[in-house]
Short mmCIF file of C-alpha atoms in Angstrom, two decimals:
data_model
loop_
_atom_site.label_atom_id
_atom_site.label_comp_id
_atom_site.label_asym_id
_atom_site.label_seq_id
_atom_site.Cartn_x
_atom_site.Cartn_y
_atom_site.Cartn_z
CA MET A 1 169.72 79.44 84.99
CA GLY A 2 168.59 82.12 82.82
CA SER A 3 167.56 79.49 80.14
CA SER A 4 165.74 77.69 82.36
CA SER A 5 163.94 80.67 83.56
CA LEU A 6 163.01 82.07 80.40
CA GLN A 7 161.01 78.98 79.58
CA LEU A 8 158.95 78.73 82.90
CA GLN A 9 158.64 82.43 82.53
CA ASP A 10 156.27 82.00 79.22
CA PHE A 11 154.16 79.09 80.58
CA VAL A 12 153.46 81.29 84.12
CA ALA A 13 152.76 84.31 81.62
CA GLY A 14 150.25 81.80 80.00
CA TRP A 15 148.48 80.67 82.60
CA VAL A 16 147.74 84.38 83.76
CA GLY A 17 146.79 85.20 80.90
CA GLY A 18 144.57 82.30 79.97
CA ALA A 19 142.79 83.00 83.62
CA ALA A 20 142.40 86.38 83.13
CA SER A 21 140.46 85.82 79.50
CA VAL A 22 138.19 83.37 80.74
CA LEU A 23 137.14 85.84 83.33
CA VAL A 24 136.54 88.21 80.71
CA GLY A 25 135.54 86.47 77.79
CA HIS A 26 133.39 83.83 79.18
CA PRO A 27 129.62 85.82 79.33
CA LEU A 28 130.39 86.13 75.65
CA ASP A 29 131.24 83.01 75.13
CA THR A 30 128.24 81.40 76.81
CA VAL A 31 126.35 83.94 74.14
CA LYS A 32 128.58 82.42 71.29
CA THR A 33 127.44 78.71 72.28
CA ARG A 34 123.69 79.23 72.75
CA LEU A 35 123.74 80.99 68.84
CA GLN A 36 125.91 78.85 67.37
CA ALA A 37 124.55 74.86 68.91
CA GLY A 38 121.03 76.34 70.18
CA GLN A 39 117.80 77.06 68.67
CA GLY A 40 115.17 79.55 68.81
CA TYR A 41 117.32 83.00 70.01
CA GLY A 42 117.33 84.65 66.66
CA ASN A 43 119.67 87.47 66.90
CA THR A 44 123.06 88.83 70.05
CA LEU A 45 120.51 90.64 71.58
CA ASN A 46 117.52 88.51 71.91
CA CYS A 47 120.10 85.74 73.43
CA VAL A 48 121.13 88.01 75.85
CA LEU A 49 117.71 88.57 76.61
CA THR A 50 116.64 85.48 77.06
CA VAL A 51 119.43 83.99 79.29
CA TYR A 52 118.85 86.66 81.45
CA ARG A 53 115.19 86.32 82.11
CA ASN A 54 115.13 82.76 82.21
CA GLU A 55 118.53 82.28 84.08
CA SER A 56 119.52 85.49 85.70
CA VAL A 57 123.20 86.46 85.34
CA ALA A 58 124.29 83.36 86.83
CA GLY A 59 123.39 81.42 83.46
CA PHE A 60 125.95 83.47 81.39
CA PHE A 61 128.94 82.26 83.88
CA LYS A 62 127.23 78.82 83.14
CA GLY A 63 129.93 75.88 82.86
CA MET A 64 132.91 78.44 83.81
CA ALA A 65 134.73 76.54 86.64
CA PHE A 66 135.98 73.72 84.53
CA PRO A 67 137.28 76.49 81.92
CA LEU A 68 138.86 78.82 84.49
CA ALA A 69 140.68 75.75 86.16
CA SER A 70 141.79 73.89 82.67
CA ILE A 71 141.96 77.12 80.34
CA ALA A 72 144.74 78.57 82.29
CA VAL A 73 146.62 75.08 82.31
CA TYR A 74 145.78 74.91 78.87
CA SER A 75 146.71 78.80 77.54
CA SER A 76 150.05 78.21 79.48
CA VAL A 77 150.89 74.92 77.67
CA VAL A 78 149.92 76.27 74.34
CA PHE A 79 151.79 80.00 74.92
CA GLY A 80 154.67 77.74 76.39
CA VAL A 81 154.99 75.37 73.86
CA PHE A 82 154.85 78.30 70.38
CA SER A 83 157.57 80.47 72.49
CA ASN A 84 159.80 77.60 73.40
CA THR A 85 159.09 75.90 69.82
CA GLN A 86 160.62 79.18 68.52
CA ARG A 87 163.56 79.41 70.41
CA LEU A 88 164.50 75.69 69.47
CA LEU A 89 164.04 76.54 65.52
CA SER A 90 166.23 79.98 66.11
CA GLN A 91 168.88 77.49 68.18
CA LEU A 92 169.04 75.16 65.15
CA ARG A 93 168.83 77.55 62.34
CA TYR A 94 171.09 80.20 63.42
CA GLY A 95 173.04 78.92 66.86
CA ASP A 96 171.02 81.76 68.77
CA ALA A 97 167.70 81.10 70.77
CA ALA A 98 167.10 84.80 71.14
CA ARG A 99 167.35 85.59 67.85
CA ALA A 100 163.83 87.17 66.14
CA PRO A 101 162.20 83.94 64.50
CA ALA A 102 161.60 84.11 60.62
CA LEU A 103 158.23 83.65 59.46
CA PRO A 104 158.56 80.31 58.45
CA ASP A 105 159.68 79.53 61.85
CA MET A 106 156.59 81.58 63.55
CA ALA A 107 154.28 79.47 61.30
CA LEU A 108 155.78 76.13 62.24
CA ALA A 109 155.56 77.38 65.92
CA SER A 110 152.02 78.71 65.31
CA ALA A 111 151.16 75.08 64.41
CA VAL A 112 152.73 72.80 66.72
CA ALA A 113 150.93 74.96 69.43
CA GLY A 114 147.50 74.92 67.26
CA PHE A 115 148.16 70.90 67.22
CA VAL A 116 148.89 70.46 70.96
CA SER A 117 146.37 72.82 71.83
CA VAL A 118 143.73 70.09 70.56
CA GLY A 119 144.90 67.69 73.17
CA ILE A 120 143.98 69.29 76.16
CA GLY A 121 140.93 71.89 74.60
CA THR A 122 138.47 68.97 73.16
CA PRO A 123 138.01 68.16 76.86
CA VAL A 124 137.85 71.30 78.00
CA ASP A 125 135.21 72.65 75.70
CA LEU A 126 133.19 69.69 75.07
CA VAL A 127 132.75 69.89 79.16
CA LYS A 128 131.96 74.01 78.69
CA ILE A 129 129.67 73.41 75.60
CA ARG A 130 127.70 70.64 77.22
CA LEU A 131 126.89 72.87 80.72
CA GLN A 132 126.26 76.01 78.51
CA MET A 133 123.50 74.11 76.46
CA GLN A 134 121.71 73.02 79.61
CA THR A 135 118.99 75.64 79.66
CA GLN A 136 117.81 75.12 83.68
CA PRO A 137 119.19 74.71 86.65
CA SER A 138 120.36 71.56 87.60
CA LEU A 139 117.95 69.25 89.56
CA GLN A 140 118.34 68.44 93.18
CA ALA A 141 120.04 64.84 93.96
CA ASN A 142 116.93 63.17 95.17
CA VAL A 143 114.94 63.74 91.82
CA ARG A 144 115.78 61.36 88.92
CA LEU A 145 117.17 62.95 86.01
CA LYS A 146 115.02 62.36 82.18
CA PRO A 147 118.23 62.46 80.18
CA THR A 148 116.39 61.68 76.88
CA VAL A 149 113.80 64.62 77.49
CA PRO A 150 115.20 67.73 75.99
CA GLY A 151 115.18 70.60 78.42
CA PHE A 152 115.82 68.72 81.16
CA PRO A 153 119.01 68.89 82.48
CA VAL A 154 121.59 66.04 82.31
CA TYR A 155 124.69 67.07 84.31
CA ARG A 156 125.01 68.07 87.55
CA GLY A 157 128.67 69.96 86.98
CA PRO A 158 131.94 70.02 84.97
CA ILE A 159 133.07 66.84 87.01
CA HIS A 160 129.83 65.03 86.56
CA CYS A 161 129.68 65.79 82.73
CA PHE A 162 132.93 64.41 82.16
CA ARG A 163 132.34 61.03 83.94
CA THR A 164 129.32 60.69 82.23
CA VAL A 165 130.42 61.33 78.93
CA LEU A 166 133.44 58.93 79.38
CA GLN A 167 131.20 56.26 80.92
CA LYS A 168 128.68 56.31 78.25
CA GLU A 169 130.79 57.26 75.07
CA GLY A 170 134.38 56.81 76.07
CA ILE A 171 137.49 58.47 74.93
CA ALA A 172 135.90 58.80 71.27
CA GLY A 173 133.17 61.07 73.23
CA ILE A 174 135.49 63.07 75.14
CA TYR A 175 137.35 64.09 72.07
CA ARG A 176 134.12 64.40 70.08
CA GLY A 177 134.82 67.20 67.51
CA ALA A 178 138.51 66.88 67.64
CA GLY A 179 138.84 67.21 64.38
CA ALA A 180 137.12 69.98 63.81
CA MET A 181 139.12 71.78 66.34
CA LEU A 182 142.40 70.52 64.75
CA LEU A 183 141.17 72.49 61.39
CA ARG A 184 140.44 75.15 63.44
CA ASP A 185 143.41 75.87 65.77
CA VAL A 186 146.32 74.92 63.24
CA PRO A 187 145.53 77.51 60.95
CA GLY A 188 144.36 79.95 63.19
CA TYR A 189 147.08 79.97 65.91
CA CYS A 190 149.17 81.03 62.45
CA LEU A 191 146.51 83.91 61.58
CA TYR A 192 146.76 84.84 65.33
CA PHE A 193 150.67 84.50 66.23
CA ILE A 194 151.75 85.76 62.70
CA PRO A 195 149.59 89.02 62.56
CA TYR A 196 150.14 90.03 66.22
CA ALA A 197 154.23 90.02 66.36
CA PHE A 198 153.75 91.73 62.66
CA PHE A 199 151.74 94.66 64.53
CA CYS A 200 153.45 94.80 67.88
CA GLY A 201 156.48 95.40 65.94
CA TRP A 202 155.18 97.66 63.95
CA ILE A 203 153.40 99.49 66.10
CA THR A 204 156.27 100.05 68.85
CA PRO A 205 158.76 102.68 68.97
CA ASP A 206 162.02 102.07 67.72
CA GLY A 207 164.15 101.87 71.04
CA CYS A 208 161.89 100.17 72.99
CA ILE A 209 162.55 96.50 74.34
CA SER A 210 159.13 95.51 74.48
CA PRO A 211 155.84 97.04 73.47
CA ASN A 212 153.80 99.09 75.73
CA PRO A 213 150.31 98.08 76.72
CA SER A 214 148.25 100.19 74.39
CA SER A 215 150.59 98.48 71.55
CA VAL A 216 149.71 95.05 73.09
CA TRP A 217 145.56 95.87 73.19
CA LEU A 218 145.40 97.09 69.52
CA ALA A 219 147.62 94.05 67.77
CA GLY A 220 145.94 91.59 70.00
CA GLY A 221 142.48 92.60 69.01
CA VAL A 222 143.63 93.26 65.52
CA ALA A 223 145.28 89.61 65.42
CA GLY A 224 142.08 88.32 67.30
CA ALA A 225 140.00 89.64 64.62
CA ILE A 226 142.03 88.22 61.65
CA SER A 227 142.32 85.05 63.44
CA TRP A 228 138.88 83.74 64.05
CA GLY A 229 137.63 85.87 61.02
CA THR A 230 138.79 82.45 59.43
CA ALA A 231 138.49 80.36 62.21
CA THR A 232 134.89 80.88 63.24
CA PRO A 233 133.06 78.21 60.28
CA MET A 234 134.71 75.11 61.52
CA ASP A 235 134.54 76.61 65.70
CA VAL A 236 130.54 76.57 64.27
CA VAL A 237 131.41 72.96 63.45
CA LYS A 238 132.84 71.78 66.37
CA SER A 239 130.42 73.50 69.16
CA ARG A 240 127.89 71.71 67.06
CA LEU A 241 129.49 68.50 67.07
CA GLN A 242 130.34 68.40 70.56
CA ALA A 243 126.84 69.89 71.87
CA ASP A 244 125.09 66.55 69.86
CA GLY A 245 124.74 63.67 71.47
CA VAL A 246 123.21 64.89 74.98
CA TYR A 247 119.91 63.94 73.54
CA VAL A 248 119.83 62.66 70.26
CA ASN A 249 123.00 61.96 67.78
CA LYS A 250 122.23 64.43 64.85
CA TYR A 251 125.31 64.51 63.16
CA LYS A 252 127.22 61.68 61.71
CA GLY A 253 130.88 63.32 61.37
CA ILE A 254 132.52 66.88 60.24
CA LEU A 255 131.30 66.89 56.75
CA ASP A 256 127.63 65.93 57.46
CA CYS A 257 127.65 68.64 60.38
CA ILE A 258 128.46 70.96 57.11
CA LEU A 259 126.03 69.77 55.16
CA GLN A 260 123.14 69.83 57.36
CA SER A 261 124.33 73.15 58.62
CA TYR A 262 124.42 74.86 54.64
CA GLN A 263 121.22 72.99 54.03
CA SER A 264 119.07 74.25 56.83
CA GLU A 265 120.92 77.69 57.20
CA GLY A 266 122.72 78.90 54.48
CA LEU A 267 126.13 81.08 54.58
CA LYS A 268 123.63 84.16 55.96
CA HIS A 269 123.68 82.22 59.14
CA MET A 270 127.54 81.41 59.12
CA SER A 271 128.48 85.41 58.47
CA SER A 272 126.24 86.63 61.57
CA LEU A 273 127.63 84.04 63.47
CA LEU A 274 131.08 85.43 61.95
CA LYS A 275 130.26 89.16 63.04
CA ARG A 276 129.74 87.95 66.67
CA LYS A 277 132.62 85.89 67.09
CA VAL A 278 135.45 88.76 65.61
CA LYS A 279 133.19 91.34 67.91
CA LYS A 280 134.03 88.78 70.69
CA LYS A 281 137.38 87.87 70.55
CA THR A 282 138.53 91.34 69.40
CA TYR A 283 137.34 92.57 72.84
CA TYR A 284 138.72 89.54 75.04
CA LYS A 285 142.09 88.63 73.00
CA PRO A 286 143.73 92.43 74.37
CA PRO A 287 143.58 91.73 78.05
CA TYR A 288 144.89 88.19 77.43
CA LEU A 289 147.97 89.35 75.79
CA TRP A 290 148.24 92.40 78.11
CA LYS A 291 148.27 89.79 80.74
CA VAL A 292 150.73 87.68 79.41
CA GLN A 293 152.95 90.48 78.70
CA LEU A 294 152.59 91.87 82.15
CA SER A 295 153.28 88.64 83.77
CA ARG A 296 156.33 87.79 81.61
CA ALA A 297 157.24 91.42 83.06
CA SER A 298 156.60 90.68 86.42
CA PHE A 299 158.31 87.42 86.29
CA HIS A 300 161.66 89.14 85.70
CA VAL A 301 161.40 91.65 88.44
CA TRP A 302 160.51 88.53 91.28
CA PHE A 303 162.86 85.86 89.92
CA LEU A 304 165.64 87.42 87.93
#
């Protein structure tokens, strides 16, 4: 009973943490997506002002309904897979699932979590990005959509977006950008979970069973900055591949997207995007991890 409850606890904690991260981070994620895949925004402040002037506050929350419903499940699975893989490896290596995992075990568990995340996260990100890139409100149902003309909204909502992509492009369209996401998430989760565990252990005073909220906040911010400092280049490629194909098909694949992006913008643009991404993840990763820790503690109080 205890082992089963412990496993369920990780999935519940991941679900709550994922929902919290969407609520906190989606406005910044919208700005990030417009800067990565859009044109004419210049810098972060100009992008924020442009979105607000043209679309009001609602523009920052465009496409949030689908991530809010799905990212919670996504985070639940990722966090649950990571934690349970760690326990499985500790059980196989040491005969004790509760033993603290070694660094190679943590790296392997992170890689497994990153691999699993692609299967769930790619369709979610695709729908989110397609909706975020629509710069005008949806037309009325009795007005004919003009999907071939840039500027006209193609999708009426997340379900319509998913169904339209599936009908026109098939499963390959739903998983557009999966290769780039795999190259982002497998190393990204390794460079996220491992620094987080290290900094949590380093900050937490001796004798404490679990880290306090300030330790989780600080460790989560540092780990998020490290992880996304390395993951941003491939995240840009993923975003551009997933935003591509609404009006025209600009990129042939990952390598073609990298080459075109470098030829047209160079490394200077990438470095500016990197700074914005690190700031964003330093801001909203701590609430996610704090909610995960709080949920795990609450689960013990309610069910154990």
